[in-house]
């Protein structure tokens, strides 16, 4: 009876043959599913593998370029350093684009490897091209003295809200509380950093290099020129000033009577502003090409004249708060 | 209600979650959203109004609302509060000058009745910047330990490198899912 039951199957009616066939079918389907799962897993693994093989070989080639600097003449070193800088910027982009095939640990170590590369580029530059740096240093040193003078001036009216800043001095990059000075920073000082300028009056500021981001607050009667900024520039409470920089975004708040010579690859906005005017970025300095590459900004895309006013959302009507600087009034030459 | 019913319910409705992403302008909200979705982040413009993205993650369908943070837009935030499961508060960790403003806006938000049930994830963004405050410093500056009304968590991240974005969203989903489960 038992055998009979078995042969007939619990569901009744199905033969051993049918049952075996079904089981075989199920096995095949299962194998197919496993194969698919394995394939999709190996696609993910392959992408990670591809990432690391590319990343590591690129890294090795940059290290090789850098090691070729020792003993080379000045021109060769300059050219090699530029090559290394460009390649490192490309490698950073490659990492950013591939973060989704990496886990947190892999991302961290790759990021650390990139930072090491950037550090050794800076180090090589310092060793191989000391003269150029020295020249910059001298200028910067003179400028660095400025804040000392100013400690005697009373704190600005709203320093209460600024007090929470208390940043560790070493991390803070920029200038604060200076009047009537020429202030400069070199590429080495600001590369990939966040730069902050606050409470500057009647100053000329020259930032050579590519910071990651730039903040300006409480600026009066200044002329501020900066190299390509990788992400956004944030301007707050600025008046009677001239600004020039390339950036990815510009956000301008509470600003009056200020001219902006702008290269912006996405968009500029103003909010609570009046008398702000815009023209295309026209400042230049030696090394700006390299800094553009470091910043990752597209040189061919400049939306300087497409300004959104967040206080003027009336469609079709131009905002009364900003204008384009007429061509004949634009500044084309800049003091050093 | 039996377990199966709950699971089934999860499948249909609660597997869809509504996340609201807020913070001051320039904090990196839109960049986080686009990076999370694998899009190019170099062309992002300041947000005029809002962006909505629907994405699938771990079997959940996420409707993420990214609302502009400009001063003139903040009064519109409340239009987006309804049926929010998770609130993502994004902070520019290097913007020390606006931390007070940031704490005030977050404090006001948490008093909103319509956000009462929402889980709060604070992204201490822009950790790739050398001048960025750590997530512990952000926790202190925003007085997060005083928050008793919401489940919260602070995570340091960078929208540019992508670091920790997934970790943050995973925490948020786990917290919301657990809440939905125990509610029945
Ligand atoms: N360095 C750095 N910049 C970021 C990060 N996240 C966003 N940004 C930049 O900050 C600016 C503002 O970002 P956006 O997403 O538009 O800010 P939102 O106003 O909060 O939507 C952009 O220029 C971004 O490239 C980050 O993690 N690190
Ligand atoms: Mg935005």
mmCIF file of C-alpha atoms in Angstrom, chain A residues 92-93 95-97 99-100 102 104 107-108 111 115 160-162 164-168 171-172 191-194 196 198 212-213 215 217 231-234 236-237 248-251 253-254 265-269 271-272 296 301 308-311 313, chain B residues 24-31 34-49 68-74 76 92 94-100 104 126 128-133 158-168:
data_model
loop_
_atom_site.group_PDB
_atom_site.id
_atom_site.type_symbol
_atom_site.label_atom_id
_atom_site.label_comp_id
_atom_site.label_asym_id
_atom_site.label_seq_id
_atom_site.Cartn_x
_atom_site.Cartn_y
_atom_site.Cartn_z
ATOM 1 C CA UNK A 92 39.835 61.727 -8.520
ATOM 2 C CA UNK A 93 37.046 62.014 -11.049
ATOM 3 C CA UNK A 95 37.051 57.493 -8.205
ATOM 4 C CA UNK A 96 34.017 59.744 -7.776
ATOM 5 C CA UNK A 97 32.298 58.176 -10.754
ATOM 6 C CA UNK A 99 32.095 55.034 -5.792
ATOM 7 C CA UNK A 100 29.047 52.838 -6.188
ATOM 8 C CA UNK A 102 33.119 50.223 -3.752
ATOM 9 C CA UNK A 104 33.107 52.132 2.551
ATOM 10 C CA UNK A 107 36.387 54.113 -0.790
ATOM 11 C CA UNK A 108 38.362 55.314 2.217
ATOM 12 C CA UNK A 111 40.613 58.431 -1.162
ATOM 13 C CA UNK A 115 45.502 62.398 -0.897
ATOM 14 C CA UNK A 160 28.278 87.493 18.518
ATOM 15 C CA UNK A 161 26.878 85.208 15.888
ATOM 16 C CA UNK A 162 30.322 84.597 14.447
ATOM 17 C CA UNK A 164 30.894 79.988 17.535
ATOM 18 C CA UNK A 165 33.430 79.745 14.700
ATOM 19 C CA UNK A 166 36.407 79.060 16.936
ATOM 20 C CA UNK A 167 38.094 76.966 14.264
ATOM 21 C CA UNK A 168 41.443 75.373 14.976
ATOM 22 C CA UNK A 171 42.487 74.345 9.495
ATOM 23 C CA UNK A 172 41.249 77.833 8.808
ATOM 24 C CA UNK A 191 44.659 73.879 -3.294
ATOM 25 C CA UNK A 192 41.526 71.807 -2.548
ATOM 26 C CA UNK A 193 40.856 73.744 0.641
ATOM 27 C CA UNK A 194 37.903 75.752 1.920
ATOM 28 C CA UNK A 196 37.156 82.042 4.090
ATOM 29 C CA UNK A 198 35.669 87.914 6.441
ATOM 30 C CA UNK A 212 37.516 73.579 -3.162
ATOM 31 C CA UNK A 213 35.131 76.303 -2.022
ATOM 32 C CA UNK A 215 33.200 82.013 1.365
ATOM 33 C CA UNK A 217 31.396 87.651 4.321
ATOM 34 C CA UNK A 231 32.437 73.820 -6.078
ATOM 35 C CA UNK A 232 30.508 76.862 -4.888
ATOM 36 C CA UNK A 233 31.335 80.454 -3.973
ATOM 37 C CA UNK A 234 29.148 81.826 -1.175
ATOM 38 C CA UNK A 236 27.197 87.327 2.046
ATOM 39 C CA UNK A 237 27.092 91.024 3.040
ATOM 40 C CA UNK A 248 30.634 75.775 -10.289
ATOM 41 C CA UNK A 249 27.901 77.733 -8.463
ATOM 42 C CA UNK A 250 27.654 81.267 -7.126
ATOM 43 C CA UNK A 251 25.309 82.130 -4.271
ATOM 44 C CA UNK A 253 23.211 87.148 -0.423
ATOM 45 C CA UNK A 254 22.652 90.627 1.087
ATOM 46 C CA UNK A 265 29.486 76.365 -15.073
ATOM 47 C CA UNK A 266 26.031 75.863 -13.539
ATOM 48 C CA UNK A 267 24.197 78.903 -12.205
ATOM 49 C CA UNK A 268 24.572 82.114 -10.206
ATOM 50 C CA UNK A 269 21.809 83.200 -7.852
ATOM 51 C CA UNK A 271 18.971 86.809 -2.842
ATOM 52 C CA UNK A 272 18.297 90.065 -0.971
ATOM 53 C CA UNK A 296 37.437 70.113 -12.877
ATOM 54 C CA UNK A 301 30.637 76.439 -20.285
ATOM 55 C CA UNK A 308 18.389 83.721 -10.845
ATOM 56 C CA UNK A 309 17.026 86.236 -8.355
ATOM 57 C CA UNK A 310 15.254 84.400 -5.533
ATOM 58 C CA UNK A 311 13.345 87.560 -4.657
ATOM 59 C CA UNK A 313 10.262 85.004 -9.374
ATOM 60 C CA UNK B 24 20.255 75.748 4.583
ATOM 61 C CA UNK B 25 21.091 76.545 0.983
ATOM 62 C CA UNK B 26 24.520 75.409 -0.204
ATOM 63 C CA UNK B 27 24.558 72.507 2.299
ATOM 64 C CA UNK B 28 24.703 69.922 -0.492
ATOM 65 C CA UNK B 29 21.150 68.526 -0.543
ATOM 66 C CA UNK B 30 20.775 68.350 -4.302
ATOM 67 C CA UNK B 31 24.273 66.947 -4.675
ATOM 68 C CA UNK B 34 22.026 63.185 -7.439
ATOM 69 C CA UNK B 35 25.070 61.321 -6.168
ATOM 70 C CA UNK B 36 22.824 58.767 -4.539
ATOM 71 C CA UNK B 37 21.122 58.300 -7.869
ATOM 72 C CA UNK B 38 24.438 57.994 -9.714
ATOM 73 C CA UNK B 39 24.016 61.226 -11.675
ATOM 74 C CA UNK B 40 26.595 63.831 -12.673
ATOM 75 C CA UNK B 41 27.009 66.264 -9.770
ATOM 76 C CA UNK B 42 29.129 68.855 -11.580
ATOM 77 C CA UNK B 43 26.190 70.528 -13.334
ATOM 78 C CA UNK B 44 23.911 71.104 -10.335
ATOM 79 C CA UNK B 45 22.365 74.570 -10.097
ATOM 80 C CA UNK B 46 21.058 76.195 -6.903
ATOM 81 C CA UNK B 47 17.558 74.806 -6.372
ATOM 82 C CA UNK B 48 14.706 77.136 -7.242
ATOM 83 C CA UNK B 49 11.719 75.307 -5.777
ATOM 84 C CA UNK B 68 15.427 74.749 -1.782
ATOM 85 C CA UNK B 69 17.054 76.197 1.342
ATOM 86 C CA UNK B 70 17.252 79.898 0.439
ATOM 87 C CA UNK B 71 15.846 82.238 3.052
ATOM 88 C CA UNK B 72 12.950 83.256 0.839
ATOM 89 C CA UNK B 73 11.988 79.615 0.296
ATOM 90 C CA UNK B 74 12.112 78.371 3.877
ATOM 91 C CA UNK B 76 7.416 77.050 1.926
ATOM 92 C CA UNK B 92 27.637 72.208 5.416
ATOM 93 C CA UNK B 94 32.653 73.804 6.935
ATOM 94 C CA UNK B 95 30.216 76.724 7.149
ATOM 95 C CA UNK B 96 30.886 77.783 10.729
ATOM 96 C CA UNK B 97 29.358 81.202 10.196
ATOM 97 C CA UNK B 98 25.849 79.833 9.698
ATOM 98 C CA UNK B 99 25.767 77.127 12.368
ATOM 99 C CA UNK B 100 23.553 79.247 14.619
ATOM 100 C CA UNK B 104 17.569 77.562 14.838
ATOM 101 C CA UNK B 126 31.465 68.164 3.134
ATOM 102 C CA UNK B 128 36.234 66.123 2.456
ATOM 103 C CA UNK B 129 37.048 69.787 3.232
ATOM 104 C CA UNK B 130 40.041 70.293 5.546
ATOM 105 C CA UNK B 131 38.133 72.955 7.501
ATOM 106 C CA UNK B 132 35.044 70.798 8.083
ATOM 107 C CA UNK B 133 33.848 70.305 11.651
ATOM 108 C CA UNK B 158 30.758 63.837 1.631
ATOM 109 C CA UNK B 159 28.418 64.178 -1.317
ATOM 110 C CA UNK B 160 31.395 64.784 -3.579
ATOM 111 C CA UNK B 161 33.247 61.554 -2.753
ATOM 112 C CA UNK B 162 30.076 59.677 -1.820
ATOM 113 C CA UNK B 163 31.499 58.622 1.519
ATOM 114 C CA UNK B 164 28.897 57.424 4.037
ATOM 115 C CA UNK B 165 25.846 58.389 1.981
ATOM 116 C CA UNK B 166 24.707 54.780 1.870
ATOM 117 C CA UNK B 167 25.418 54.238 5.556
ATOM 118 C CA UNK B 168 23.179 57.196 6.408
#
